[in-house]
Coordinates of N, CA and C in Angstrom, one line a residue:
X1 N -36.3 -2.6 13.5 CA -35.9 -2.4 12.2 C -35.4 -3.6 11.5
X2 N -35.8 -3.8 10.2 CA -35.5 -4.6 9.4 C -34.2 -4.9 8.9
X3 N -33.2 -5.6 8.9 CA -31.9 -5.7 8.3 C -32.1 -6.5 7.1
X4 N -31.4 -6.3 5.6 CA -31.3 -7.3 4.9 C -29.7 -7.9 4.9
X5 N -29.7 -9.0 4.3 CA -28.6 -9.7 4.6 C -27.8 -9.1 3.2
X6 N -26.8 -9.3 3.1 CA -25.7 -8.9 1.6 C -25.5 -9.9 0.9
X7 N -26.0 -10.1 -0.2 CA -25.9 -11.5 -1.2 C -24.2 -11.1 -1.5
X8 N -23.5 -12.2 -1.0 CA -22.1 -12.2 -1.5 C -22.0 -12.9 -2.8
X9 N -22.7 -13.3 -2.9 CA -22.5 -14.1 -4.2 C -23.0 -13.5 -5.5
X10 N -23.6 -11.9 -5.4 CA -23.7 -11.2 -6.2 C -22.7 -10.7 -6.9
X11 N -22.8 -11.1 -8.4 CA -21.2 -11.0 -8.8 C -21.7 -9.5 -9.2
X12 N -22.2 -7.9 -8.7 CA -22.3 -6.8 -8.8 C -21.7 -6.1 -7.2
X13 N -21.7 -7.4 -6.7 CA -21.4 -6.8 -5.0 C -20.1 -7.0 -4.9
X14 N -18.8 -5.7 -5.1 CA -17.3 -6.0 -4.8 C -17.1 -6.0 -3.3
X15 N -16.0 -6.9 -3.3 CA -15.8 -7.3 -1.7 C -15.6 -5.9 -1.1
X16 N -16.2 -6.1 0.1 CA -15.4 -4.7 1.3 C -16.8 -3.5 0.8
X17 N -17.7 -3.7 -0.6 CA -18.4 -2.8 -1.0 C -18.4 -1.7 -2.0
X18 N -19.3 -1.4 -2.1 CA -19.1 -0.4 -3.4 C -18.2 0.8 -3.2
X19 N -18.7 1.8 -1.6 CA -17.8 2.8 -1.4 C -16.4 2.6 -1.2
X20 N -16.2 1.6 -0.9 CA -14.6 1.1 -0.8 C -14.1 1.4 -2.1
X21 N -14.7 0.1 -3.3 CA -13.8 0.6 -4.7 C -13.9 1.6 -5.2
X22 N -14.9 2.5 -4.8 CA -14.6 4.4 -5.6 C -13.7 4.9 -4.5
X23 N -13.3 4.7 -3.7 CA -12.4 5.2 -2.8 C -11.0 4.4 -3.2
X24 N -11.1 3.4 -3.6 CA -10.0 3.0 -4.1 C -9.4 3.1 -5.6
X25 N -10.6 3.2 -6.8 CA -10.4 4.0 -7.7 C -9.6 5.2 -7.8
X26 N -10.8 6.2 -6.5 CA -10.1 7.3 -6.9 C -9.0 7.3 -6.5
X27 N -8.4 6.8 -5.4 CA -7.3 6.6 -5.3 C -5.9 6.3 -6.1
X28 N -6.3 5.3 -6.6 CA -5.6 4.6 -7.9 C -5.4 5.8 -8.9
X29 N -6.7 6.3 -9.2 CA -6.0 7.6 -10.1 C -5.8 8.7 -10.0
X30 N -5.5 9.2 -8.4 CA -4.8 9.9 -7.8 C -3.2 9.9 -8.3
X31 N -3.4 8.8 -7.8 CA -1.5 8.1 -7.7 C -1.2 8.3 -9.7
X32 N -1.9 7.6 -10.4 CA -1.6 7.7 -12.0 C -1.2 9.5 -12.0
X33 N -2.1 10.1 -12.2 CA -2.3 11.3 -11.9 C -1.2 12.1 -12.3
X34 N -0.8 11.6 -11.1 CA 0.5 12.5 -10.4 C 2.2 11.6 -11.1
X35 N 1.7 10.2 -11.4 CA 3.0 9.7 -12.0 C 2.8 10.3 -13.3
X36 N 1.8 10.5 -13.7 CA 1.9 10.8 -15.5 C 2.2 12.5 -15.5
X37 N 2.2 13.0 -14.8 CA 2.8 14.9 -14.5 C 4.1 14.4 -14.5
X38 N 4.7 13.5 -13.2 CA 6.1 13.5 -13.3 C 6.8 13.4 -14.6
X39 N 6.0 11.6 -15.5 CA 7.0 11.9 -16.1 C 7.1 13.1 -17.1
X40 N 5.8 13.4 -17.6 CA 5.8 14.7 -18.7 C 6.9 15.3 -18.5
X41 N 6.8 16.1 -16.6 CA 7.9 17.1 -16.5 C 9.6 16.7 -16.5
X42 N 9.5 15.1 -16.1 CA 11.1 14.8 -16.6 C 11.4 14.9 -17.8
X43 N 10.3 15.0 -18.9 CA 10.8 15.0 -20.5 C 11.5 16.1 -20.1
X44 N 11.5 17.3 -19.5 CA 11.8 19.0 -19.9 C 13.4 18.9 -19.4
X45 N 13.8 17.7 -18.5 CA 15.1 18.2 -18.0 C 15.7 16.3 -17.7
X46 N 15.6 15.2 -18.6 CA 15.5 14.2 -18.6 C 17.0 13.7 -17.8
X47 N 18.1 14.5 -18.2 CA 19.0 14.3 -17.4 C 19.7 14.7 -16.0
X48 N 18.7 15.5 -15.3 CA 18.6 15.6 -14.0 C 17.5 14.1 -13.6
X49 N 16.3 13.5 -14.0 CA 16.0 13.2 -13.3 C 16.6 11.3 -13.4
X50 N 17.3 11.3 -14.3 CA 18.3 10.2 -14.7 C 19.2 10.1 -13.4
X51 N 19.8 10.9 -13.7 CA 20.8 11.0 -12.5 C 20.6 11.0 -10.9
X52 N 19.4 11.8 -10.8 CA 18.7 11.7 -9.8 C 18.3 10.8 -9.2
X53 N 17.2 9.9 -9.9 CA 16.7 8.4 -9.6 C 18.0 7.3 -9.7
X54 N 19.1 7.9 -9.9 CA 20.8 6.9 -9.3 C 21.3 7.0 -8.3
X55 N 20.5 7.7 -7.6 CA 20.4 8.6 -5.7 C 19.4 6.9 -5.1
X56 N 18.9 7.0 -5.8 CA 17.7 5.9 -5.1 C 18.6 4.5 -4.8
X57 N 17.9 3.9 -3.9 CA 18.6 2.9 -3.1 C 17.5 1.5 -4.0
X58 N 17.9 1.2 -4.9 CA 17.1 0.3 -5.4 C 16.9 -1.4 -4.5
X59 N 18.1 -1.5 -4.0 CA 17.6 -2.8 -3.2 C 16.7 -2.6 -2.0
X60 N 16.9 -1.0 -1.6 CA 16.0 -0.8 -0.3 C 14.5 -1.3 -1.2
X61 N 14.4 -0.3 -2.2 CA 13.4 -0.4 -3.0 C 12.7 -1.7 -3.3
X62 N 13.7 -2.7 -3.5 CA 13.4 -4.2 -3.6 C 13.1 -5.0 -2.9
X63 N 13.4 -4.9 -1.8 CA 13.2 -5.1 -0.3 C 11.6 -5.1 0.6
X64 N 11.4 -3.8 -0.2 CA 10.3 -3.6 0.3 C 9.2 -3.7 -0.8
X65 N 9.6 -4.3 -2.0 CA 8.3 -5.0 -3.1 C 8.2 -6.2 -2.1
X66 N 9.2 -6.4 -1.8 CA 9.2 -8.3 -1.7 C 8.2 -8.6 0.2
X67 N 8.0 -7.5 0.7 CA 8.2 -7.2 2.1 C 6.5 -7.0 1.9
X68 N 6.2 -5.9 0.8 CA 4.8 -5.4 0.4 C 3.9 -7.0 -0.3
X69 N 4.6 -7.7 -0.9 CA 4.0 -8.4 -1.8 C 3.5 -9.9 -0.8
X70 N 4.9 -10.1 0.2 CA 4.2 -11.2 1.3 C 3.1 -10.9 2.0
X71 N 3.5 -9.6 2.4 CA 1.7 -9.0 3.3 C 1.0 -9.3 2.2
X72 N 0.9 -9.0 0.9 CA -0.3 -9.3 0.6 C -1.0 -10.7 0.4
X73 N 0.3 -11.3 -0.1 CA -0.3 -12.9 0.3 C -1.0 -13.4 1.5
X74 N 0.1 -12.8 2.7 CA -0.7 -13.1 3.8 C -2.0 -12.7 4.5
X75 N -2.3 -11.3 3.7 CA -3.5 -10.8 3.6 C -4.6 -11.8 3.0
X76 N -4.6 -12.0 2.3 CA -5.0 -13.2 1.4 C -5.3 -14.2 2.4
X77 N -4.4 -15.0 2.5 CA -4.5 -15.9 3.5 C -5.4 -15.9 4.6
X78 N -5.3 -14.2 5.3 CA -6.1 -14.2 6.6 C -7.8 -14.3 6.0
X79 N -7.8 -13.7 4.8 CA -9.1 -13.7 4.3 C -9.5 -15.0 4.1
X80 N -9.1 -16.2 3.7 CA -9.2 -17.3 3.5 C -9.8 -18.3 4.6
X81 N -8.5 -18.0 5.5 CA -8.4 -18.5 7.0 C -9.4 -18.2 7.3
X82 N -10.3 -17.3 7.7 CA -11.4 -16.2 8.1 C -12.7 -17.4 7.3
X83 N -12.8 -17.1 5.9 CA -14.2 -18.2 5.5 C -13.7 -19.3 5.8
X84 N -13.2 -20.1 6.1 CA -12.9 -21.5 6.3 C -13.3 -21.3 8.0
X85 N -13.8 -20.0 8.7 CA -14.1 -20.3 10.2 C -12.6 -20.5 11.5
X86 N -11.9 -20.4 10.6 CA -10.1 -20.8 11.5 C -9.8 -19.5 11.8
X87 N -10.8 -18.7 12.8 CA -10.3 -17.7 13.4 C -8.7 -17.1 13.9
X88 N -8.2 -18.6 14.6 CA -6.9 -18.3 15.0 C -6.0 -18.4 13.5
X89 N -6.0 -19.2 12.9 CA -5.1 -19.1 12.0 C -4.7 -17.4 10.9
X90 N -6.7 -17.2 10.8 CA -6.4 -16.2 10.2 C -5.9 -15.0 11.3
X91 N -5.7 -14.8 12.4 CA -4.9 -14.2 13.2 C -3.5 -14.1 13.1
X92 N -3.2 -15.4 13.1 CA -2.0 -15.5 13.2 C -1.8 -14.9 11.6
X93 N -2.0 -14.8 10.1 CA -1.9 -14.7 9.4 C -1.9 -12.8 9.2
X94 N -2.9 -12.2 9.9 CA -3.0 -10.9 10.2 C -1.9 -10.2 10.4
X95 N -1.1 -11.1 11.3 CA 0.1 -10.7 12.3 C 1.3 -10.4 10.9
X96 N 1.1 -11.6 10.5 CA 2.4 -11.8 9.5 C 2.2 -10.4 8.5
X97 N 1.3 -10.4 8.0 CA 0.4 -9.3 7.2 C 0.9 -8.0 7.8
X98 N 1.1 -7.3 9.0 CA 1.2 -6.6 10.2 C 2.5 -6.3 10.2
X99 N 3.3 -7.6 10.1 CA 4.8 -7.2 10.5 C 5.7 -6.9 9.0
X100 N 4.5 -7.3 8.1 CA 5.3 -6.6 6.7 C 5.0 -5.6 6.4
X101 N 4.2 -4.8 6.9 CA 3.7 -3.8 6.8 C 4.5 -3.0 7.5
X102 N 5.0 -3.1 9.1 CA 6.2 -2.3 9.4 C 7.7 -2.6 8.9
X103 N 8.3 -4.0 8.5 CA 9.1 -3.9 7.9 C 9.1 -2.7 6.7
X104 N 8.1 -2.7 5.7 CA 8.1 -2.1 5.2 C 8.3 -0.2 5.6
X105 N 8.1 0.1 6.4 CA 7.8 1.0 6.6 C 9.0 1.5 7.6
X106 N 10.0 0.5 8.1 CA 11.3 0.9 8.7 C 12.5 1.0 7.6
X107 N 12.2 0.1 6.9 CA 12.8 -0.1 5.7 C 13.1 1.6 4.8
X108 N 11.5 1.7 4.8 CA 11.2 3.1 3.9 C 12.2 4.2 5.2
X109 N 12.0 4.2 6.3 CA 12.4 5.2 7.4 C 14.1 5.2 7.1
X110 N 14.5 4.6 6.7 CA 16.2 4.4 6.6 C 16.2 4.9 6.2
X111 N 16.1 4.4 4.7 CA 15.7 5.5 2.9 C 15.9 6.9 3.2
X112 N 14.7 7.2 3.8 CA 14.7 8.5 3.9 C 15.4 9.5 4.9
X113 N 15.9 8.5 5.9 CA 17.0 9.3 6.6 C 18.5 9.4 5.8
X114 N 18.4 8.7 5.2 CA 19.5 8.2 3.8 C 19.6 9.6 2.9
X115 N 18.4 9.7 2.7 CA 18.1 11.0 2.0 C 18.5 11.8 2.2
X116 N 17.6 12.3 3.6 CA 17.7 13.7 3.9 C 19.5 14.1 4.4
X117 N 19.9 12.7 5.0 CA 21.8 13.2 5.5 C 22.4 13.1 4.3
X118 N 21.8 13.0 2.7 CA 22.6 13.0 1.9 C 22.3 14.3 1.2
X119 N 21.4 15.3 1.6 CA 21.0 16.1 1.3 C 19.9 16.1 -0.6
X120 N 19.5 15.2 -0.2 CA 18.3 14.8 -1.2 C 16.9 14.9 -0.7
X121 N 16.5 16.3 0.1 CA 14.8 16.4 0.4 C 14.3 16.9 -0.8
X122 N 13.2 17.1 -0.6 CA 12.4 17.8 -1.7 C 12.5 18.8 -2.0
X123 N 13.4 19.1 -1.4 CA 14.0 20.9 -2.3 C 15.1 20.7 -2.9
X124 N 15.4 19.6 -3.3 CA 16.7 19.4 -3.7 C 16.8 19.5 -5.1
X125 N 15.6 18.9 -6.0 CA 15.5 19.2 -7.2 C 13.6 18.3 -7.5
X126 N 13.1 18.8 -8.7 CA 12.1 18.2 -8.6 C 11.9 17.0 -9.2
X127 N 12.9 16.3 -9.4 CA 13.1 14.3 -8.7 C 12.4 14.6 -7.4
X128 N 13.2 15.0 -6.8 CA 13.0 14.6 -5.1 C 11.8 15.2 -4.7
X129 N 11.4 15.9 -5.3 CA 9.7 16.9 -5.3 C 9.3 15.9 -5.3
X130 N 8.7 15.1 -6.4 CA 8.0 13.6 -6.8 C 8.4 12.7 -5.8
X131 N 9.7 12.3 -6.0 CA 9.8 11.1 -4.9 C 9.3 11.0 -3.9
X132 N 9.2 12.2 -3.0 CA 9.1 12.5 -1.3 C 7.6 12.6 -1.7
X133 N 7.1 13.2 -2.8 CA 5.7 13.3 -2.4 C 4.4 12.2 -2.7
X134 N 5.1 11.2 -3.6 CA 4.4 10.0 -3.7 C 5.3 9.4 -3.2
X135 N 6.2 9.0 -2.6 CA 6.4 8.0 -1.3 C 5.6 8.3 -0.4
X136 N 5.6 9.7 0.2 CA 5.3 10.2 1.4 C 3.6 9.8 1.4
X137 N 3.2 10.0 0.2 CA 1.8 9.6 0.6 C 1.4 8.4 0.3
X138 N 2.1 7.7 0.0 CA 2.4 6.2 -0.2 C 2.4 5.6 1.4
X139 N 3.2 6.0 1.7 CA 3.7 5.8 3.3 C 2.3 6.1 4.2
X140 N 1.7 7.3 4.0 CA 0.4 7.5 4.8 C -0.6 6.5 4.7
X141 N -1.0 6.2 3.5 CA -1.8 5.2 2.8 C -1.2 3.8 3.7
X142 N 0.2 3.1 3.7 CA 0.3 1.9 4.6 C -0.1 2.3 5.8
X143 N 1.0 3.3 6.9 CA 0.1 3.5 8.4 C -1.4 3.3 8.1
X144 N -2.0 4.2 7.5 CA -3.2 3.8 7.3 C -4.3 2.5 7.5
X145 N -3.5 2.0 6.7 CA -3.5 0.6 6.4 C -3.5 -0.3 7.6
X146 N -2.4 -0.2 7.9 CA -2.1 -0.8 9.6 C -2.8 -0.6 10.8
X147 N -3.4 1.0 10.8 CA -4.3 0.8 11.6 C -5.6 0.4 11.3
X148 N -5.9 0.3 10.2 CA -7.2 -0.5 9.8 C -7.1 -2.3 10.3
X149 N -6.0 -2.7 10.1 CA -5.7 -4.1 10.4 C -5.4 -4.4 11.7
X150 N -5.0 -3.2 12.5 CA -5.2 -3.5 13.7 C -6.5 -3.4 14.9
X151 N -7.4 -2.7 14.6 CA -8.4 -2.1 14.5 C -9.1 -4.5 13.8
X152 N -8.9 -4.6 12.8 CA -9.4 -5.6 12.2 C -9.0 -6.9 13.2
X153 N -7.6 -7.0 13.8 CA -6.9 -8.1 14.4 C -8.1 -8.1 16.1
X154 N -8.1 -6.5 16.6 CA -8.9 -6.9 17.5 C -10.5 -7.4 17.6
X155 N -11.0 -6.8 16.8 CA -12.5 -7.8 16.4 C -12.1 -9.3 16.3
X156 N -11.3 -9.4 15.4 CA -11.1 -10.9 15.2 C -10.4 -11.7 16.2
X157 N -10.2 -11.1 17.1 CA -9.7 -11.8 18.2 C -11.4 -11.9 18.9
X158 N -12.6 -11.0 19.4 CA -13.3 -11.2 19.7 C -14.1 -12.1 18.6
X159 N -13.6 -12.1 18.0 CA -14.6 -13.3 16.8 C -16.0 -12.4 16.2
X160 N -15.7 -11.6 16.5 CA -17.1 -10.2 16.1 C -16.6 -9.9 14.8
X161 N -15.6 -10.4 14.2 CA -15.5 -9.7 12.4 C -16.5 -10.1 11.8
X162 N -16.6 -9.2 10.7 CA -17.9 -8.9 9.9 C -17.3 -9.7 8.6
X163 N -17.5 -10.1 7.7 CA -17.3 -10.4 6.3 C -16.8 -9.3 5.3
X164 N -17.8 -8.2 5.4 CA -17.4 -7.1 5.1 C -16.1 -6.5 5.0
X165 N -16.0 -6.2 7.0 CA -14.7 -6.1 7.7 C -13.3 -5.9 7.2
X166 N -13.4 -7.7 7.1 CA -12.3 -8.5 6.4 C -11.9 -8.4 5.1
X167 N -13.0 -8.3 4.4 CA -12.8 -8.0 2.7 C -12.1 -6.5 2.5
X168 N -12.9 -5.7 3.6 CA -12.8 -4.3 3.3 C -11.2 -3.8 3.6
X169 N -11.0 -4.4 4.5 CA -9.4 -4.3 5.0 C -8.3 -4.8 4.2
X170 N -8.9 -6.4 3.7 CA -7.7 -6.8 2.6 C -8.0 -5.5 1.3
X171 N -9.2 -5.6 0.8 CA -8.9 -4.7 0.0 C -7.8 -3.0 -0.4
X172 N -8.0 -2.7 1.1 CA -7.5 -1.6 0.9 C -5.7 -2.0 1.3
X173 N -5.5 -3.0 1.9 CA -4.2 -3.4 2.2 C -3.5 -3.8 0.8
X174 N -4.2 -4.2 -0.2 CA -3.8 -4.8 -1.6 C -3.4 -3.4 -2.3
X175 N -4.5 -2.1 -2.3 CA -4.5 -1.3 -3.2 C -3.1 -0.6 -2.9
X176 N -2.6 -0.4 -1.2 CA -1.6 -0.4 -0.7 C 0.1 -0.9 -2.2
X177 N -0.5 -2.4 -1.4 CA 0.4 -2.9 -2.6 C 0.5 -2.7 -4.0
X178 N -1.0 -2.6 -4.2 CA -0.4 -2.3 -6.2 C 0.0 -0.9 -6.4
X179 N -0.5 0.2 -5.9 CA 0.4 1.6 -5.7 C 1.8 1.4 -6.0
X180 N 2.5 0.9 -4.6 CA 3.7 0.4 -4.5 C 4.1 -0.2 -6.0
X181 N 4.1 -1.0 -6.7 CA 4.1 -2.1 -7.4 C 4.2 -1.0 -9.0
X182 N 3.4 0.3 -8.9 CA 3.3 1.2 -9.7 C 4.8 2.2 -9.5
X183 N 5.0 2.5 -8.1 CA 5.8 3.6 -8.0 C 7.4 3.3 -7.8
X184 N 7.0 1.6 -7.4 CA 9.1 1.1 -7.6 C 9.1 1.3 -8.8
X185 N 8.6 0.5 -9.7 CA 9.5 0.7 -11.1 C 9.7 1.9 -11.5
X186 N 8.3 2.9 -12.1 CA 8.6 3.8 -12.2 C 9.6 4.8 -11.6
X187 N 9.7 5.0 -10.3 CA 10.6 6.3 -9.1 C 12.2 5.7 -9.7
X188 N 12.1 3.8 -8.9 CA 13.4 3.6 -8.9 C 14.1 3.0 -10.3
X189 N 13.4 2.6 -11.5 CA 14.3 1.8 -12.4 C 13.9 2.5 -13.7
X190 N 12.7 3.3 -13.6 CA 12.2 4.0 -15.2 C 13.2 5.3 -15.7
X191 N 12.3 5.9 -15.0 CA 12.7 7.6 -15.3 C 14.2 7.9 -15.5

């Protein structure tokens, strides 16, 4: 069987591939979706969810833009590292990529035990309906994420990564981030 090769340099061909960005699309307007319901429904009761979102731990919140936003650099990076042929570097860059991804995500684990001992779950009021449920799938979306990159670290340790691979993984590790990037402001400083 015949293989053809992937013109990367086709500016119609998005990195990681086409089914990636309708899966990340739709994703993206999943998440809108669901912020644009919230806020409508905070119009109906604006000073519960004022008050509410003064429950939120905003530096945790800040913590983990700043936590989310280095992974992505260093996602970046590994991708870079990777065409330049510097296998180990972009390893090592994976890793950094890797460990902000669980910072982030012990970070978020506090929060939420923060939460729940303060008696703020999702039955608490429907602030915390929204919050827990776009964090919560926010949160699925990074694990997610992480195992895609670890899953990506070991190819690349065999030097078997694809082009693709690599693109396909930063991509979805970025969309990660701009989610995030959508739901701090909004969750913790808007509403």
């Amino acid at each position: 069987m015949k293989t053809t090769k992937i013109d990367y340099k086709n500016i119609l061909y998005p990195p990681g591939g086409i089914l990636l960005w309708i899966l990340i699309t739709m994703e993206l307007i999943t998440f809108g979706v669901a912020l644009i319901v919230m806020v409508i429904n905070s119009k109906d009761d604006p000073q519960l969810f004022h008050e509410s979102r003064l429950h939120l731990n905003t530096t945790f919140g800040a913590i983990n833009t700043i936590f989310l936003l280095t992974s992505g650099f260093f996602m970046a990076t590994t991708v870079h590292q990777y065409h330049q042929n510097n296998y180990k570097k972009a390893g090592f860059y994976l890793n950094l990529t890797m460990i902000g991804g669980l910072l982030f995500l012990i970070i978020k684990s506090v929060e939420y035990y923060m939460k729940i001992q303060s008696g703020h779950g999702m039955g608490a009021n429907s602030f915390f309906m929204y919050y827990w449920l776009l964090t919560g799938f926010h949160v699925i979306h990074v694990i997610v994420g992480l195992v895609i990159l670890l899953f990506l670290k070991n190819s690349l340790k065999k030097e078997k990564t694809e082009t693709e691979d690599i693109e396909a993984s930063a991509a979805f590790w970025h969309m990660c981030d701009l989610i995030w990037l959508i739901l701090f402001p909004t969750l913790y400083l808007i509403i």
